[in-house]
Coordinates of C-alpha atoms (C1' of nucleotides) in Angstrom, one line a residue:
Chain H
X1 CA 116.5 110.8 108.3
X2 CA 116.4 110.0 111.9
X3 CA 112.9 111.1 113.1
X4 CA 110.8 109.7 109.8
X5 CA 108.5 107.2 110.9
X6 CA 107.9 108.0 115.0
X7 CA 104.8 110.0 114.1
X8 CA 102.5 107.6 112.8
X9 CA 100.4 110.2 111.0
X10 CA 102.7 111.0 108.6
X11 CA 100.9 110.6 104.8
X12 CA 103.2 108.3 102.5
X13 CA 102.0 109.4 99.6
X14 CA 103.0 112.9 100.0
X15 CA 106.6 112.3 101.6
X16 CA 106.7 110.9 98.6
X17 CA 105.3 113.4 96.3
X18 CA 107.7 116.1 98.2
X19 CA 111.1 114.0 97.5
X20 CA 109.7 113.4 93.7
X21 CA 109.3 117.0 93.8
X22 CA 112.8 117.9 95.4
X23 CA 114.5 115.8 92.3
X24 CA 113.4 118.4 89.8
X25 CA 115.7 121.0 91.9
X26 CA 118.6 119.0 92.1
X27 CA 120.0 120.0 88.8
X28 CA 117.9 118.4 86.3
X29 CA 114.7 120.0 85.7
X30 CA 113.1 118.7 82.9
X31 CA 112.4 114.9 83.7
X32 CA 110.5 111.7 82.5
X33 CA 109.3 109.0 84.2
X34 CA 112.1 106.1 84.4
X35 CA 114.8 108.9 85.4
X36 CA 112.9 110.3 87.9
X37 CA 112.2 106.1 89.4
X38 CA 116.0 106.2 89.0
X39 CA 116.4 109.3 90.6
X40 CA 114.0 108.9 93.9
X41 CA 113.9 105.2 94.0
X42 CA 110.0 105.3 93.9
X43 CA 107.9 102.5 91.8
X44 CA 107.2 103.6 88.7
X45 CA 103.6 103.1 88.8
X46 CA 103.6 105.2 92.1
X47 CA 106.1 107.9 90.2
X48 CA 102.9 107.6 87.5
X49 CA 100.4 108.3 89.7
X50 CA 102.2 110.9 91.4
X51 CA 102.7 113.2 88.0
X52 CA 99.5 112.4 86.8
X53 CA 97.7 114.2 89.9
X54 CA 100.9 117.0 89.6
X55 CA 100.1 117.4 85.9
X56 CA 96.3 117.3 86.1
X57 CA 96.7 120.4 88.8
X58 CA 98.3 122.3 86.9
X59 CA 101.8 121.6 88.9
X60 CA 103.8 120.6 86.0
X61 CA 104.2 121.2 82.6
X62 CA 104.1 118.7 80.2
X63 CA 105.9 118.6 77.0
X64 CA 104.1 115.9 74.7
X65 CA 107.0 115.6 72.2
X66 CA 109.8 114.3 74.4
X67 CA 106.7 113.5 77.6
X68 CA 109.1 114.8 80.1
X69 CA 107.8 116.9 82.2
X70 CA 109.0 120.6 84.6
X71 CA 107.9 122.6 87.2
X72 CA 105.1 125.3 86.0
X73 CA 105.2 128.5 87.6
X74 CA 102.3 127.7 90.2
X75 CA 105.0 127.1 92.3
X76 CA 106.0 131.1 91.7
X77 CA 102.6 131.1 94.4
X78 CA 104.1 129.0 97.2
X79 CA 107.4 131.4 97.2
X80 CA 105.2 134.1 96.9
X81 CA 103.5 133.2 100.0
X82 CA 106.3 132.3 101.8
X83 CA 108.0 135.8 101.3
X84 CA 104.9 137.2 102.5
X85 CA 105.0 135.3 105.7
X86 CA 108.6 135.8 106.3
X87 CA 109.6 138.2 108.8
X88 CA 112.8 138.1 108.0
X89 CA 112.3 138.7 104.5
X90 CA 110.3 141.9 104.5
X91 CA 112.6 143.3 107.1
X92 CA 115.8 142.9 105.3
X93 CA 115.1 143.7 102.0
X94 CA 114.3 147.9 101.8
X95 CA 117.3 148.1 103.8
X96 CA 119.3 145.7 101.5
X97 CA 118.2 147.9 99.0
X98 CA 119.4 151.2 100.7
X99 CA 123.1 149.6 100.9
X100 CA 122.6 148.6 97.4
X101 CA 122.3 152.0 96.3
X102 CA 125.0 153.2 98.8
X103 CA 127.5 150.8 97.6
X104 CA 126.4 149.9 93.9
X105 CA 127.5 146.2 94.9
X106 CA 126.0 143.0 94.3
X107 CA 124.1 141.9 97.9
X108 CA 122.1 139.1 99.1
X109 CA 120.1 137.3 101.7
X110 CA 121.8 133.9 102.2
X111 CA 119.4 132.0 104.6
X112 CA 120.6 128.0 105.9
X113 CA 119.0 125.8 104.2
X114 CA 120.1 122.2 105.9
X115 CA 123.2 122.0 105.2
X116 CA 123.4 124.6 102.5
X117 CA 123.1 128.0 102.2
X118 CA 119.9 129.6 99.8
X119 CA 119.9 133.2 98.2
X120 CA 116.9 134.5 99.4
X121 CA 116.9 138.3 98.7
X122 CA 119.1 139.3 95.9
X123 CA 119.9 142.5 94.4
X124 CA 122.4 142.3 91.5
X125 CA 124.1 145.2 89.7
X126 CA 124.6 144.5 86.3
X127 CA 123.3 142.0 83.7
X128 CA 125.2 138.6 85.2
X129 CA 123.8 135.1 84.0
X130 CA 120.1 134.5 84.2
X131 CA 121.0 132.0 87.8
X132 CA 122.9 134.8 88.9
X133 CA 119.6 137.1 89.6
X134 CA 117.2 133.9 90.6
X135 CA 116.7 133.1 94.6
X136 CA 116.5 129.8 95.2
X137 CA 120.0 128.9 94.3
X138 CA 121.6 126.8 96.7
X139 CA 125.8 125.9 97.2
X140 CA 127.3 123.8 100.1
X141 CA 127.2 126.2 103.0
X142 CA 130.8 125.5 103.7
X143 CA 131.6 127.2 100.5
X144 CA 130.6 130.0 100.8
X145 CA 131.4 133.2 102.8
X146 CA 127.7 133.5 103.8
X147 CA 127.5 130.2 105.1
X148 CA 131.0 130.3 107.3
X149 CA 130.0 133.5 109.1
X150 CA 126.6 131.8 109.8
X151 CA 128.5 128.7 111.2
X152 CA 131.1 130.8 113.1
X153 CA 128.3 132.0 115.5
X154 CA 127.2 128.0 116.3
X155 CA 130.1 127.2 119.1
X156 CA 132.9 126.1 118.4
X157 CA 131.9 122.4 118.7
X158 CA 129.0 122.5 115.8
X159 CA 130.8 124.1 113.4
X160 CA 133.5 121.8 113.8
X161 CA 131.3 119.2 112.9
X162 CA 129.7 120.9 110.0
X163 CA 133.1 121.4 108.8
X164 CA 133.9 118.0 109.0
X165 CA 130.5 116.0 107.8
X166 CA 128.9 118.5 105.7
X167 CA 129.2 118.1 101.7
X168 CA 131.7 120.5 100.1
X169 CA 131.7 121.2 96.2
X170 CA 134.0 121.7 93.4
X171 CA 133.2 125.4 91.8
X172 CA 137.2 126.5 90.7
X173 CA 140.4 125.5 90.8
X174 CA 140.5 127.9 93.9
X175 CA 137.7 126.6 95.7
X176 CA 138.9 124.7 99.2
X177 CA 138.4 121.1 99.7
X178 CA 140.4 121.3 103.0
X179 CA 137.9 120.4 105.9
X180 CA 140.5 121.8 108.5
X181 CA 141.3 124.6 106.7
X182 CA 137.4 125.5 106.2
X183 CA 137.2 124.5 110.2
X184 CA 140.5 127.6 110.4
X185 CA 138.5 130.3 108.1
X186 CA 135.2 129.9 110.5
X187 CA 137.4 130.2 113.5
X188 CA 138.5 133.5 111.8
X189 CA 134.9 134.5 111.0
X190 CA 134.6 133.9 114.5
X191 CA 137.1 136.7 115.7
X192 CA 136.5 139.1 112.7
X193 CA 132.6 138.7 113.0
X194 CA 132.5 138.1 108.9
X195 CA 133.8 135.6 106.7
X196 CA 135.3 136.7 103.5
X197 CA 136.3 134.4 100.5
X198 CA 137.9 134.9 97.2
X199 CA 137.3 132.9 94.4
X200 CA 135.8 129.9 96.2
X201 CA 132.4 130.3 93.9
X202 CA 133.5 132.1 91.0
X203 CA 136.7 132.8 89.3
X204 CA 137.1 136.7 89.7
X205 CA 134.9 137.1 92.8
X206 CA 135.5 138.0 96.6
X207 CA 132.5 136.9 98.6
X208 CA 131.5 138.7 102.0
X209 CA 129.3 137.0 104.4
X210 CA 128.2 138.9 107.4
X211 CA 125.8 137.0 110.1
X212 CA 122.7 138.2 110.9
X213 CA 122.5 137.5 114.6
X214 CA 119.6 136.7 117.0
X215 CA 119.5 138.0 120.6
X216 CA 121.0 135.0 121.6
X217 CA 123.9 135.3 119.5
X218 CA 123.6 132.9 117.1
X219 CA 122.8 133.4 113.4
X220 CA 120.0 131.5 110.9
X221 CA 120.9 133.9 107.8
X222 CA 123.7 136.5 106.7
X223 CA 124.2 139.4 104.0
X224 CA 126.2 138.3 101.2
X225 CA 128.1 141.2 99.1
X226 CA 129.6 140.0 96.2
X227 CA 132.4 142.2 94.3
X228 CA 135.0 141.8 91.7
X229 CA 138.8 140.8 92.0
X230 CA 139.2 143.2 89.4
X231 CA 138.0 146.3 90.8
X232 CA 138.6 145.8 94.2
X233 CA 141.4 143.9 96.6
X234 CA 140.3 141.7 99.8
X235 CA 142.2 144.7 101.9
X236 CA 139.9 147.6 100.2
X237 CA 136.6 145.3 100.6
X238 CA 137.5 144.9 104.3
X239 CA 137.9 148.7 104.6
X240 CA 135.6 150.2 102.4
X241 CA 132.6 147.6 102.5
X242 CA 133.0 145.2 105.1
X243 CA 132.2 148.3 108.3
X244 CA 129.2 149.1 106.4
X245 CA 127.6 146.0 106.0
X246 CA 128.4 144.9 109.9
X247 CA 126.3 148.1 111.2
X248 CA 123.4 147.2 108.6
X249 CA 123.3 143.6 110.0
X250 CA 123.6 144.4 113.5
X251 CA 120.3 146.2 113.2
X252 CA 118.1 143.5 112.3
X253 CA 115.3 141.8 114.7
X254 CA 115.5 138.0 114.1
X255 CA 113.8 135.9 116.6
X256 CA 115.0 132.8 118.2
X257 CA 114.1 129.6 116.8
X258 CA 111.6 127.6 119.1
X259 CA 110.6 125.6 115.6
X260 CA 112.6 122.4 115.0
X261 CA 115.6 123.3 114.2
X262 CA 116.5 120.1 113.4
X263 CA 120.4 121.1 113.4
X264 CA 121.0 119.4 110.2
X265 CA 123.8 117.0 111.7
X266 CA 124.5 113.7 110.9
Chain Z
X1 CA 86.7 121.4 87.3
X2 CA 85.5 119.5 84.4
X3 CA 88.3 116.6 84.5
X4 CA 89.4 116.1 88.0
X5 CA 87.8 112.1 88.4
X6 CA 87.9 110.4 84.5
X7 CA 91.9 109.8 85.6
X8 CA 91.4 107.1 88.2
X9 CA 95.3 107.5 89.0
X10 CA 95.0 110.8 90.8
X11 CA 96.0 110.5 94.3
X12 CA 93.8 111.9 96.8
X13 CA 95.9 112.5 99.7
X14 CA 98.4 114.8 97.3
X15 CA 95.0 116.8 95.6
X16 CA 94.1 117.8 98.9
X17 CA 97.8 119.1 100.1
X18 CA 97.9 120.6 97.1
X19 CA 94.4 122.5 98.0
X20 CA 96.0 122.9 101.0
X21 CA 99.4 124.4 100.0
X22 CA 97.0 126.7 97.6
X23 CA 95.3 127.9 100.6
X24 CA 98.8 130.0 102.0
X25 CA 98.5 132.0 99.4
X26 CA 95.4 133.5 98.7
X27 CA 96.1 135.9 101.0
X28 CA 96.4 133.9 104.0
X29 CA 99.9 133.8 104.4
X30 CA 100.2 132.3 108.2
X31 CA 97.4 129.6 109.4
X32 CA 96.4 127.1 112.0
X33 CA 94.7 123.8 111.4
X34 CA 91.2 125.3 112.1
X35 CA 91.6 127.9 110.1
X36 CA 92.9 125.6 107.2
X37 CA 89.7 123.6 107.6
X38 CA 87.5 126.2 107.0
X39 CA 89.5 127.6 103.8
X40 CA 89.9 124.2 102.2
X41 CA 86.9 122.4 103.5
X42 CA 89.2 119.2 104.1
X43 CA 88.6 117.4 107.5
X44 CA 90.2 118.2 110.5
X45 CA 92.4 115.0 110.6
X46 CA 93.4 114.8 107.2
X47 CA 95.0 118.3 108.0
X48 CA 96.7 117.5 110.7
X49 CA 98.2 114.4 109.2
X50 CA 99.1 116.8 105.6
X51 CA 100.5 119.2 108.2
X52 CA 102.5 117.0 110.4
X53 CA 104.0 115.4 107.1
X54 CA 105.2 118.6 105.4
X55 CA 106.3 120.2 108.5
X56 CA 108.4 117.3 109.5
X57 CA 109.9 117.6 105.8
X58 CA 111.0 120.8 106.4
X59 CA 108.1 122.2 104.2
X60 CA 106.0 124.3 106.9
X61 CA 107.5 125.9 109.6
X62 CA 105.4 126.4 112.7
X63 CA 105.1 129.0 115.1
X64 CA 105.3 126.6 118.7
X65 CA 103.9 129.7 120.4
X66 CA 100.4 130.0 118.1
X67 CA 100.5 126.6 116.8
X68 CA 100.1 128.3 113.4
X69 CA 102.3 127.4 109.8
X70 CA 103.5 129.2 107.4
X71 CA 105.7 128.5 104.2
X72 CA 109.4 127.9 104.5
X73 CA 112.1 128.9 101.9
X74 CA 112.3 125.5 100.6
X75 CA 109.9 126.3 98.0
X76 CA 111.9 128.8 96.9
X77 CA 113.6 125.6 95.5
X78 CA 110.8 124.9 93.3
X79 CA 110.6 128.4 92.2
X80 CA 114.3 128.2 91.2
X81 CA 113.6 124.9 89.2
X82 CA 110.9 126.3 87.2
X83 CA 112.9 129.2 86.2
X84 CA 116.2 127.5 85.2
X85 CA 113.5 125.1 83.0
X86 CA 111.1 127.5 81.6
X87 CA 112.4 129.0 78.2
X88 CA 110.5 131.8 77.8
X89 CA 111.7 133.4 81.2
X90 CA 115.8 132.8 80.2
X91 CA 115.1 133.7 76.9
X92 CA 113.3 137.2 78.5
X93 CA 115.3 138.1 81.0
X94 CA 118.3 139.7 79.6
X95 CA 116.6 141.7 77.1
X96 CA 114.4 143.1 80.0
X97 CA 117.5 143.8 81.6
X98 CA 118.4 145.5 78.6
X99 CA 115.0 147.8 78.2
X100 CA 115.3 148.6 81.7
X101 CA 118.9 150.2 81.7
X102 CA 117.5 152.0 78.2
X103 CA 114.1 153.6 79.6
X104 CA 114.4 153.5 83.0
X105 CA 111.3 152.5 84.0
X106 CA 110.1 149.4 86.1
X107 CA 109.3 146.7 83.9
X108 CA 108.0 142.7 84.6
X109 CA 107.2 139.4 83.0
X110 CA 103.5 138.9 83.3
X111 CA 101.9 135.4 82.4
X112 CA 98.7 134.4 82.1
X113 CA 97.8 131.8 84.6
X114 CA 94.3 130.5 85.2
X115 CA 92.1 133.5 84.9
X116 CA 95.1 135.8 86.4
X117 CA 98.1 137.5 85.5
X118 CA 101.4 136.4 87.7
X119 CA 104.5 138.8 87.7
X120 CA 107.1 135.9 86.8
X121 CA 109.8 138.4 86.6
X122 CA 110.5 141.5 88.0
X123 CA 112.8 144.7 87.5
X124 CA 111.2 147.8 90.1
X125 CA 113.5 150.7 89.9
X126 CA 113.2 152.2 93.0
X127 CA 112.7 151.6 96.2
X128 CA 108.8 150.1 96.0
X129 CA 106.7 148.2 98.8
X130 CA 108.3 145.0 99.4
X131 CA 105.4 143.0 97.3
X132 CA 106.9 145.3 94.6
X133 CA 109.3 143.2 94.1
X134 CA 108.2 139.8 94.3
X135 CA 107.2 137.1 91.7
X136 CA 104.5 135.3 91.9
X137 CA 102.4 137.7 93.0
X138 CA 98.8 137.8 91.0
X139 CA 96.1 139.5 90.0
X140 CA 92.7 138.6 88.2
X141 CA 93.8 138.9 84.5
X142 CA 90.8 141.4 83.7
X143 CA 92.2 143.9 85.9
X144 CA 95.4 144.5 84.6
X145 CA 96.9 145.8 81.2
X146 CA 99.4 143.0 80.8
X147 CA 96.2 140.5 80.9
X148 CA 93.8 142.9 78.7
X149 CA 96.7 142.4 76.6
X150 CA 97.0 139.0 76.1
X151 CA 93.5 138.3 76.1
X152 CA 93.3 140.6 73.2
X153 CA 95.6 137.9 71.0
X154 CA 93.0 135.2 71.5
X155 CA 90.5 136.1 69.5
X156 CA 86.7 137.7 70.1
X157 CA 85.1 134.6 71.5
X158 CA 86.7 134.1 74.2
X159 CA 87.6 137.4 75.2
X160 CA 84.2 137.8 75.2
X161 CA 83.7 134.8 77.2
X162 CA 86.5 136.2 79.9
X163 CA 85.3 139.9 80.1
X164 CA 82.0 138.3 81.3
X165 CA 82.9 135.2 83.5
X166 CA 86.5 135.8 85.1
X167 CA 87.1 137.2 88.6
X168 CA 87.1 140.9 88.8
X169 CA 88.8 142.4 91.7
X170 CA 88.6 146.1 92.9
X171 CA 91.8 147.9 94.2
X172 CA 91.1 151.7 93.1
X173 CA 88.3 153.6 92.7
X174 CA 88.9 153.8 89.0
X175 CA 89.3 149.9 88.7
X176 CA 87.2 149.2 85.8
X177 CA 83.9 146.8 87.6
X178 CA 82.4 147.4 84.2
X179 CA 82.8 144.1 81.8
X180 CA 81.1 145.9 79.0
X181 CA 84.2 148.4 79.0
X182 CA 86.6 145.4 80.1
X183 CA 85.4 144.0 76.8
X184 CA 85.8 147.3 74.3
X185 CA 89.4 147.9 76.3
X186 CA 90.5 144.1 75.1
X187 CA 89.1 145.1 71.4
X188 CA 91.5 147.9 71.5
X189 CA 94.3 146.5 72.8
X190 CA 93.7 144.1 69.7
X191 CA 93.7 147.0 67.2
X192 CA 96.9 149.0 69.0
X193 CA 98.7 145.6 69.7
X194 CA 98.9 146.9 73.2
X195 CA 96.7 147.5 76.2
X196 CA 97.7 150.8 78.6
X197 CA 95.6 150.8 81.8
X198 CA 95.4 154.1 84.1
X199 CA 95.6 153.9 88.0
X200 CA 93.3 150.3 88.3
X201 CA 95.2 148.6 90.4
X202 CA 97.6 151.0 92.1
X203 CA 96.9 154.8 92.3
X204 CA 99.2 157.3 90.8
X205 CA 100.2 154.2 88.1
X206 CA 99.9 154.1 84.4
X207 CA 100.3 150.1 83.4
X208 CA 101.2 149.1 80.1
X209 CA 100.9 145.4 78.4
X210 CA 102.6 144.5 75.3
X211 CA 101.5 140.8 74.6
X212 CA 104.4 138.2 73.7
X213 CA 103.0 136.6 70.5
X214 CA 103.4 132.7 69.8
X215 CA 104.0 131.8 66.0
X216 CA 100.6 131.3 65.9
X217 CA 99.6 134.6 67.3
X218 CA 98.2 133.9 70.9
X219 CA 99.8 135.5 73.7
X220 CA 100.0 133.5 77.2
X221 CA 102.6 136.2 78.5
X222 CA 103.4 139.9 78.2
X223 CA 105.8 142.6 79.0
X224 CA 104.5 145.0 81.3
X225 CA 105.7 148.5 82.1
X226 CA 104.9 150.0 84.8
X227 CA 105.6 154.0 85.1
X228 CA 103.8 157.1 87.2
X229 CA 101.5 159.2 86.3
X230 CA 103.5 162.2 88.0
X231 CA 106.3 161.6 85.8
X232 CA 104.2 160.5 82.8
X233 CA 101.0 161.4 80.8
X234 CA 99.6 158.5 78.7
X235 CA 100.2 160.1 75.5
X236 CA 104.2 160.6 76.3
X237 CA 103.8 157.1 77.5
X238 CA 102.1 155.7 73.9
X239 CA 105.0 158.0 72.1
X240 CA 108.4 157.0 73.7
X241 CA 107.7 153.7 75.5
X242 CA 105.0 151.4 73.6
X243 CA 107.1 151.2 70.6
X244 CA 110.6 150.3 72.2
X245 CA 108.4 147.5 74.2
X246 CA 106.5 146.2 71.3
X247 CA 109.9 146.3 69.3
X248 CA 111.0 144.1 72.2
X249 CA 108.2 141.4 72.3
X250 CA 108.3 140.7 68.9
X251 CA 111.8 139.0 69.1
X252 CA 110.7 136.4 71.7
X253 CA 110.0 132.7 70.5
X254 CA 107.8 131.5 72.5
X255 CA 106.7 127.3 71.3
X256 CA 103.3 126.8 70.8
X257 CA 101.8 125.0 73.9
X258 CA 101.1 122.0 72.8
X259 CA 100.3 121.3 76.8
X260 CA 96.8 121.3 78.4
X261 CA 96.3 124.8 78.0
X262 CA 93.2 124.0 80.1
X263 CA 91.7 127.1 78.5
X264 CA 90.5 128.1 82.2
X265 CA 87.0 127.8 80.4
X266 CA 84.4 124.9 81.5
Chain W
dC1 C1' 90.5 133.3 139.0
dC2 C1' 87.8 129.9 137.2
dC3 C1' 85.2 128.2 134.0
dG4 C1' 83.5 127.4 129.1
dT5 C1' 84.6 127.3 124.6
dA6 C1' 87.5 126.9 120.8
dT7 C1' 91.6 125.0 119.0
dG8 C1' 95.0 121.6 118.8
dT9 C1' 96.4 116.5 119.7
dA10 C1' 96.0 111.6 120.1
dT11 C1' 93.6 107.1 119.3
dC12 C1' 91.4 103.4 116.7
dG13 C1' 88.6 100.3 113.7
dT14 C1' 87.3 100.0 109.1
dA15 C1' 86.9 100.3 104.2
dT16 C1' 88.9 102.9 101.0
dT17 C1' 92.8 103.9 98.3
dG18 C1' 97.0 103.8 97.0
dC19 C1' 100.2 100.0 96.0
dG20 C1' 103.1 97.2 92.9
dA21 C1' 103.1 93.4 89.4
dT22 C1' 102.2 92.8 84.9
dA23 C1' 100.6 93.3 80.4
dC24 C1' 100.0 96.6 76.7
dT25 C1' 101.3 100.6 73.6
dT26 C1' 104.1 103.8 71.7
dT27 C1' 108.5 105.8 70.5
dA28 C1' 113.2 106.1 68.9
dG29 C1' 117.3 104.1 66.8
dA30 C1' 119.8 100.6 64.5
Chain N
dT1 C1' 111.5 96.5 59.8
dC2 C1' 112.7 95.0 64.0
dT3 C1' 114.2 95.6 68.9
dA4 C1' 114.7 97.7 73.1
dA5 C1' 113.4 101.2 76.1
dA6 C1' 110.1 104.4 77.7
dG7 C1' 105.5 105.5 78.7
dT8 C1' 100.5 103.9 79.6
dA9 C1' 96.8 101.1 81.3
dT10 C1' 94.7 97.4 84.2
dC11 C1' 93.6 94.9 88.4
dG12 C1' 93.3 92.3 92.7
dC13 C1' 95.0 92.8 97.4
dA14 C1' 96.0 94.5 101.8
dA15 C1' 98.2 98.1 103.7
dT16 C1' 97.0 102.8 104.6
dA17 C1' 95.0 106.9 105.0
dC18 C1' 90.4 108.0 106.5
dG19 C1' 87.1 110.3 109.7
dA20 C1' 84.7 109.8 114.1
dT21 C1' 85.6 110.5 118.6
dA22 C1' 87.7 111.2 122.8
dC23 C1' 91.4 113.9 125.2
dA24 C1' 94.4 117.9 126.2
dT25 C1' 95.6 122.5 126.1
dA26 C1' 95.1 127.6 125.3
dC27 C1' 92.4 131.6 125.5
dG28 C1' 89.2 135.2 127.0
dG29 C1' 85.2 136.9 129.4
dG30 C1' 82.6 137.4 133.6

DNA sequence: CCCGTATGTATCGTATTGCGATACTTTAGA
DNA sequence: TCTAAAGTATCGCAATACGATACATACGGG
């Protein structure tokens, strides 16, 4: 929000574009034109300009019955490239894949995404729901194990703040909508060097977060090993997987961050 | 081509990022601002301001060291919303999941997407190159079995028109440069209801397209198998596989496309 | 080590281009 | 059939993105 407008050669139209964009992700992805005005807060005629260009480049899909339209896979390209690009990517994922093999468990790459954690990499075991296999997926990082043993490695004063500003949501009955207590479980991460959490996503499942550090200490991304309450009890997970997964994560190369940053606060 | 100026509502400024985005990734997966000018042909400045604008979104992130960008994971979030809107890539998925666990073999969505084939969805088996495993990657349509195949469902003319006019790449020494034979290898496909091509794009590789009909009887997607030729000779392959997979593809709906279509003619 | 070139960054006046108001057309539901 | 809501088209204005140019910084060879 804060830093928008100081650089004066910032294009309007495709801030713009970008947030119209972003509202097809945030749940509903099949829009028309007056939802999406409601949606973004853009001028119709602009929000009609804007998927007219999209459509005519072969960006969305149109469906002339209802004329809403949805993302077409051209956008498959962008992720595509960004994989390609992505150190971290490339260097996590034949080793993700070894542990997969090792321990016939669900794992992931859970990157920080603002203030929410993404599933980057993911290696499922057996047939779960269609969103279950798809990266992209974002939950409130303070949610999720991945995103508490991320924050544990920030200091003691950022996550504190996280844990207090940052959006939480509502997945179960289980799932904790106590800031302090979320504040308490990162403090744990902090000591254990892995966050654990049972049922805070989905009913029936223990989540295992384990940061990916950089030299400095200080983690962008973690493994997330996902398991079922009914084959396995927090105390076996910390025994059996959670040793494992610390001595794959420690081996990874990630390089500070000189790039922006932009600490997602406030 | 043909259309790009009769809709005096297309925005410039977004065109051009998009020609830009477009330009990570054809290959080019990490670029500077004079590099980007070359590719794209857009001037210097308005590069710098589309660059400035989607790296202070969050959309680019930038190497301070090189001054070069690259893709971040937040269009992952647009590869996520195209999935969880697309119908023909929920509908597929589980029983892909399905044909995997019965044959064992590595098996992908591939749909037709300008004058290539992109892997939408992807199920290796073991431990392949990283690229392996990614969707969105693409290859010219011509090249590949899954395209042959679904070229084959649209009829003489224009597979005719597409074995002589659509980019041909060359990744083996047997990759087909032939469009004569690219031509007869569609007409069979059209007569088995199948294409099967042998070590064209990857050595060693037997690749196998069955296409996914519309009501109408065009194809714009296809399951492809993927096996070796160690394990595999093509005539086991045509025995035990082909019909399991073309028992498969006739199930899908797939809704006619009452959408551009866009042909990819002109 | 210094210089020359190539690449990235900043500035600025102008006319182009995207803007938003409004009027028109189509759809869907009562 | 009518009405309201959603989508489409038009148009004049001025704000905005444009591209030329000048400035700064990085890189690599002699």
């Amino acid at each position: 929000m804060a830093e928008q407008e100081r650089n004066s050669l910032m294009i309007n139209a495709l801030s713009k574009s970008l947030a119209l964009l972003r509202a097809f992700g945030d749940g509903h992805a099949v829009l028309g034109i007056t939802e999406l005005v409601r949606l973004t807060g853009i001028e119709k005629s602009s929000v009609q300009r804007i998927l007219a260009t999209l459509h005519s480049e072969g960006m969305l899909i149109r469906d002339n019955k209802t004329r809403r339209y949805r993302l077409s896979n051209k956008w498959l390209h962008m992720a595509y490239a960004h994989y390609i690009a992505d150190p971290l990517s490339s260097q996590v994922m034949p080793r993700l894949f070894d542990l997969q093999q090792q321990l016939g468990q669900a794992l992931n790459l859970a990157e920080i995404c603002d203030t929410s954690i993404m599933y980057t990499l993911r290696l499922p075991v057996k047939r779960t729901s269609f969103e279950g296999t798809l990266t992209g997926r974002t939950h409130p990082a303070l949610n999720t194990s991945g995103g508490r043993a991320i924050l544990s490695t920030w200091g003691p004063t950022r996550w504190q703040h996280a844990a207090q500003t940052w959006p939480l949501g509502q997945y179960t009955p289980r799932t904790t909508q106590d800031r302090g207590r979320i504040a308490e479980l990162i403090a744990k991460a902090h000591e254990d060097g892995y966050a654990i959490s049972e049922q805070e996503v989905l009913l029936n499942e223990i989540g295992i977060g384990i940061p990916i550090k950089s030299p400095g200490g200080e983690a962008r991304a973690a493994i997330h090993c996902s398991v079922s309450l009914s084959s396995w009890t927090i105390d076996q997970a910390r025994a059996e997987l959670v040793p494992v997964l610390l001595d794959t994560a420690r081996t990874f190369f990630v390089p500070e961050y000189e790039d922006i940053d932009e600490s997602a606060v406030e």
